């Protein structure tokens, strides 16, 4: 069997051409058919997200490549991997089957937590689920549900017990997109419109009790796990995109002549690229360290939040440096830098904003400092 990472790279190189990637970015082309092709060629099987922590080394390696090629494509694969992972770990037998279908590209997943008044402030979640016999009726409004318009199933976070704090009164339902009472509308994003994020209105949407994932009022633990995995994958994606940008700018700086010499020979340019490559190496090691700790059964919350915040902020710096080094040409759509700049911003919010990561690190700072007491 060929090296799967090499196979994913080759696939991306041949399918995710600049024209295709730009068409997805602008929403002229959907990411869905390509995702199905990718999955049907068995490339999702390589990452086996249904195995949970054991899948992380391959999964993070794959996400680094995918994010480097296309925001849309990186997002659709990452989201479906996360979905397959959490249904594989927390789902009942029927839901585990759906996770296998997702890996074969037969079913698509969406995860919907965010609401107008509950983004960072998840305590304020308002979408309600009220039980009547064997059915629940869901009412509320969700925002930013990426992939909802194309999904077969939407994993909805709802308040199932309004009398309890959110960590004891939240449930997750795996809701078929065709359920009556759902109105799904794409939101107009600055990038990655080939895989739209959507508003979902829920008007008395009926859902069967067996659509619960992880049990009644037990959604918080699943959300916490999913959030941590998402942050780790966001960090991996940032490492991938950062490395792609540096390769691109390095090549450009070798070719571009300034006063008869390659741009790369100007000292601030080669120092800047060297500095970025060193920091990307640091971010990559942070991701690998967190993966190793999760794989060995630990819960490295600080390491994951730190890797996500560090890698996503590094990504903004890498892209701004690319804009500066390449001069005015970076501003043109002839080069992918402007798209990377738009796509790259998502990492600041995905998996929770960096301010929230830093809140968590601050709460646990003495523990981190104790590890650094030299
Ligand atoms: C393109 C895109 C795709 C997305 N996809 C999904 C998806 O598929 N499913 C989903 O459920 N959600 C999704 N989201 C939503 C994303 O998770 C939220 O945007 C994110 O959690 C932040 O919430 P918010 O946008 O409401 O910001 P707000 O919560 O309004 O935050 C505004 C600002 O206040 C700061 N802030 C808030 N609270 C604190 C605090 N306690 N301490 C310090 N600072 C604070 C934030 O850091 C931020 O700078 C997506 C978002 C985007 C942009």
mmCIF file of C-alpha atoms in Angstrom, residues 209-359:
data_model
loop_
_atom_site.group_PDB
_atom_site.id
_atom_site.type_symbol
_atom_site.label_atom_id
_atom_site.label_comp_id
_atom_site.label_asym_id
_atom_site.label_seq_id
_atom_site.Cartn_x
_atom_site.Cartn_y
_atom_site.Cartn_z
ATOM 1 C CA UNK A 209 -35.608 10.095 21.940
ATOM 2 C CA UNK A 210 -33.168 7.682 20.295
ATOM 3 C CA UNK A 211 -31.547 10.657 18.519
ATOM 4 C CA UNK A 212 -29.867 11.586 21.827
ATOM 5 C CA UNK A 213 -26.071 11.238 21.686
ATOM 6 C CA UNK A 214 -24.351 10.416 24.964
ATOM 7 C CA UNK A 215 -27.585 10.366 26.991
ATOM 8 C CA UNK A 216 -30.154 12.845 28.301
ATOM 9 C CA UNK A 217 -28.637 15.935 29.987
ATOM 10 C CA UNK A 218 -25.177 14.482 29.341
ATOM 11 C CA UNK A 219 -24.114 16.645 26.399
ATOM 12 C CA UNK A 220 -21.527 18.721 28.260
ATOM 13 C CA UNK A 221 -18.888 16.001 28.483
ATOM 14 C CA UNK A 222 -19.226 15.249 24.770
ATOM 15 C CA UNK A 223 -18.966 18.967 23.926
ATOM 16 C CA UNK A 224 -15.870 19.352 26.106
ATOM 17 C CA UNK A 225 -14.191 16.411 24.360
ATOM 18 C CA UNK A 226 -15.224 17.629 20.902
ATOM 19 C CA UNK A 227 -14.007 21.162 21.637
ATOM 20 C CA UNK A 228 -10.594 19.874 22.707
ATOM 21 C CA UNK A 229 -10.244 17.722 19.582
ATOM 22 C CA UNK A 230 -11.377 20.613 17.376
ATOM 23 C CA UNK A 231 -8.768 22.928 18.913
ATOM 24 C CA UNK A 232 -6.049 20.361 18.329
ATOM 25 C CA UNK A 233 -7.075 19.968 14.688
ATOM 26 C CA UNK A 234 -7.244 23.756 14.259
ATOM 27 C CA UNK A 235 -3.680 23.985 15.581
ATOM 28 C CA UNK A 236 -2.572 21.232 13.175
ATOM 29 C CA UNK A 237 -4.269 23.029 10.270
ATOM 30 C CA UNK A 238 -2.452 26.259 11.173
ATOM 31 C CA UNK A 239 0.899 24.456 11.139
ATOM 32 C CA UNK A 240 0.065 23.080 7.692
ATOM 33 C CA UNK A 241 -1.010 26.408 6.215
ATOM 34 C CA UNK A 242 1.926 28.278 7.795
ATOM 35 C CA UNK A 243 4.392 25.855 6.239
ATOM 36 C CA UNK A 244 2.723 26.212 2.831
ATOM 37 C CA UNK A 245 2.932 30.016 3.024
ATOM 38 C CA UNK A 246 6.617 29.957 3.957
ATOM 39 C CA UNK A 247 7.430 27.533 1.104
ATOM 40 C CA UNK A 248 5.549 29.769 -1.322
ATOM 41 C CA UNK A 249 7.231 32.987 -0.198
ATOM 42 C CA UNK A 250 10.661 31.328 -0.099
ATOM 43 C CA UNK A 251 10.273 30.282 -3.754
ATOM 44 C CA UNK A 252 8.993 33.733 -4.689
ATOM 45 C CA UNK A 253 11.899 35.451 -2.935
ATOM 46 C CA UNK A 254 14.401 33.258 -4.814
ATOM 47 C CA UNK A 255 12.894 34.253 -8.174
ATOM 48 C CA UNK A 256 12.094 37.913 -7.628
ATOM 49 C CA UNK A 257 15.082 40.104 -8.515
ATOM 50 C CA UNK A 258 15.643 43.416 -6.715
ATOM 51 C CA UNK A 259 18.548 45.586 -7.939
ATOM 52 C CA UNK A 260 19.994 42.565 -9.741
ATOM 53 C CA UNK A 261 19.837 40.213 -6.743
ATOM 54 C CA UNK A 262 17.231 37.736 -5.500
ATOM 55 C CA UNK A 263 14.873 39.272 -2.951
ATOM 56 C CA UNK A 264 15.864 36.436 -0.605
ATOM 57 C CA UNK A 265 19.363 37.916 -0.285
ATOM 58 C CA UNK A 266 18.052 40.970 1.548
ATOM 59 C CA UNK A 267 18.865 40.171 5.132
ATOM 60 C CA UNK A 268 15.556 41.113 6.771
ATOM 61 C CA UNK A 269 13.778 38.844 4.279
ATOM 62 C CA UNK A 270 15.869 35.752 4.981
ATOM 63 C CA UNK A 271 15.860 36.493 8.724
ATOM 64 C CA UNK A 272 12.098 36.850 8.675
ATOM 65 C CA UNK A 273 11.579 33.545 6.831
ATOM 66 C CA UNK A 274 14.096 31.774 9.082
ATOM 67 C CA UNK A 275 12.373 33.128 12.158
ATOM 68 C CA UNK A 276 8.976 31.976 10.887
ATOM 69 C CA UNK A 277 10.256 28.494 10.021
ATOM 70 C CA UNK A 278 11.661 28.139 13.552
ATOM 71 C CA UNK A 279 8.346 29.195 15.089
ATOM 72 C CA UNK A 280 6.407 26.826 12.832
ATOM 73 C CA UNK A 281 8.685 24.067 14.095
ATOM 74 C CA UNK A 282 7.790 25.095 17.662
ATOM 75 C CA UNK A 283 4.054 25.048 16.858
ATOM 76 C CA UNK A 284 4.410 21.640 15.209
ATOM 77 C CA UNK A 285 6.156 20.288 18.314
ATOM 78 C CA UNK A 286 3.364 21.682 20.510
ATOM 79 C CA UNK A 287 0.786 19.840 18.400
ATOM 80 C CA UNK A 288 2.808 16.612 18.480
ATOM 81 C CA UNK A 289 3.304 16.908 22.248
ATOM 82 C CA UNK A 290 -0.454 17.350 22.821
ATOM 83 C CA UNK A 291 -1.234 14.421 20.488
ATOM 84 C CA UNK A 292 1.217 12.210 22.346
ATOM 85 C CA UNK A 293 -0.310 13.152 25.696
ATOM 86 C CA UNK A 294 -3.891 12.508 24.523
ATOM 87 C CA UNK A 295 -2.793 9.197 22.990
ATOM 88 C CA UNK A 296 -1.282 8.123 26.302
ATOM 89 C CA UNK A 297 -4.587 8.763 28.090
ATOM 90 C CA UNK A 298 -3.808 12.174 29.629
ATOM 91 C CA UNK A 299 -6.026 15.265 29.368
ATOM 92 C CA UNK A 300 -3.589 17.981 28.241
ATOM 93 C CA UNK A 301 -6.092 20.865 28.279
ATOM 94 C CA UNK A 302 -3.432 23.561 28.689
ATOM 95 C CA UNK A 303 -1.218 22.105 25.988
ATOM 96 C CA UNK A 304 -4.151 21.963 23.544
ATOM 97 C CA UNK A 305 -5.363 25.508 24.307
ATOM 98 C CA UNK A 306 -1.762 26.730 24.136
ATOM 99 C CA UNK A 307 -1.078 25.005 20.811
ATOM 100 C CA UNK A 308 -4.286 26.375 19.307
ATOM 101 C CA UNK A 309 -3.667 29.959 20.461
ATOM 102 C CA UNK A 310 0.043 29.884 19.557
ATOM 103 C CA UNK A 311 -0.415 28.313 16.117
ATOM 104 C CA UNK A 312 -3.354 30.498 15.101
ATOM 105 C CA UNK A 313 -1.598 33.711 16.145
ATOM 106 C CA UNK A 314 1.561 32.546 14.404
ATOM 107 C CA UNK A 315 -0.531 31.981 11.293
ATOM 108 C CA UNK A 316 -1.675 35.615 11.246
ATOM 109 C CA UNK A 317 1.971 36.721 11.569
ATOM 110 C CA UNK A 318 3.152 34.352 8.838
ATOM 111 C CA UNK A 319 0.533 35.603 6.396
ATOM 112 C CA UNK A 320 1.200 39.282 7.168
ATOM 113 C CA UNK A 321 4.929 38.629 6.648
ATOM 114 C CA UNK A 322 4.115 37.052 3.278
ATOM 115 C CA UNK A 323 2.162 40.182 2.327
ATOM 116 C CA UNK A 324 5.131 42.334 3.300
ATOM 117 C CA UNK A 325 7.899 40.261 1.688
ATOM 118 C CA UNK A 326 6.078 39.845 -1.622
ATOM 119 C CA UNK A 327 5.259 43.540 -1.875
ATOM 120 C CA UNK A 328 2.289 44.713 -3.947
ATOM 121 C CA UNK A 329 1.968 41.448 -5.865
ATOM 122 C CA UNK A 330 0.677 39.718 -2.737
ATOM 123 C CA UNK A 331 -2.318 42.060 -2.931
ATOM 124 C CA UNK A 332 -3.298 40.640 -6.310
ATOM 125 C CA UNK A 333 -5.575 37.671 -6.765
ATOM 126 C CA UNK A 334 -2.869 36.183 -9.032
ATOM 127 C CA UNK A 335 -1.299 34.873 -5.821
ATOM 128 C CA UNK A 336 -3.023 32.829 -3.097
ATOM 129 C CA UNK A 337 -1.794 35.042 -0.231
ATOM 130 C CA UNK A 338 -4.947 37.176 -0.044
ATOM 131 C CA UNK A 339 -7.081 34.009 0.148
ATOM 132 C CA UNK A 340 -4.838 32.589 2.850
ATOM 133 C CA UNK A 341 -5.247 35.852 4.751
ATOM 134 C CA UNK A 342 -9.054 35.551 4.661
ATOM 135 C CA UNK A 343 -9.121 31.800 5.324
ATOM 136 C CA UNK A 344 -6.545 32.046 8.092
ATOM 137 C CA UNK A 345 -8.698 34.311 10.257
ATOM 138 C CA UNK A 346 -11.104 31.477 11.092
ATOM 139 C CA UNK A 347 -8.496 29.809 13.298
ATOM 140 C CA UNK A 348 -8.832 32.719 15.735
ATOM 141 C CA UNK A 349 -12.446 31.673 16.491
ATOM 142 C CA UNK A 350 -12.739 28.001 15.594
ATOM 143 C CA UNK A 351 -12.846 25.762 18.645
ATOM 144 C CA UNK A 352 -13.432 28.880 20.786
ATOM 145 C CA UNK A 353 -11.674 32.242 20.558
ATOM 146 C CA UNK A 354 -8.070 32.597 21.656
ATOM 147 C CA UNK A 355 -9.146 34.809 24.558
ATOM 148 C CA UNK A 356 -11.067 31.844 25.966
ATOM 149 C CA UNK A 357 -8.026 29.595 25.507
ATOM 150 C CA UNK A 358 -6.001 32.130 27.474
ATOM 151 C CA UNK A 359 -8.679 32.331 30.196
#
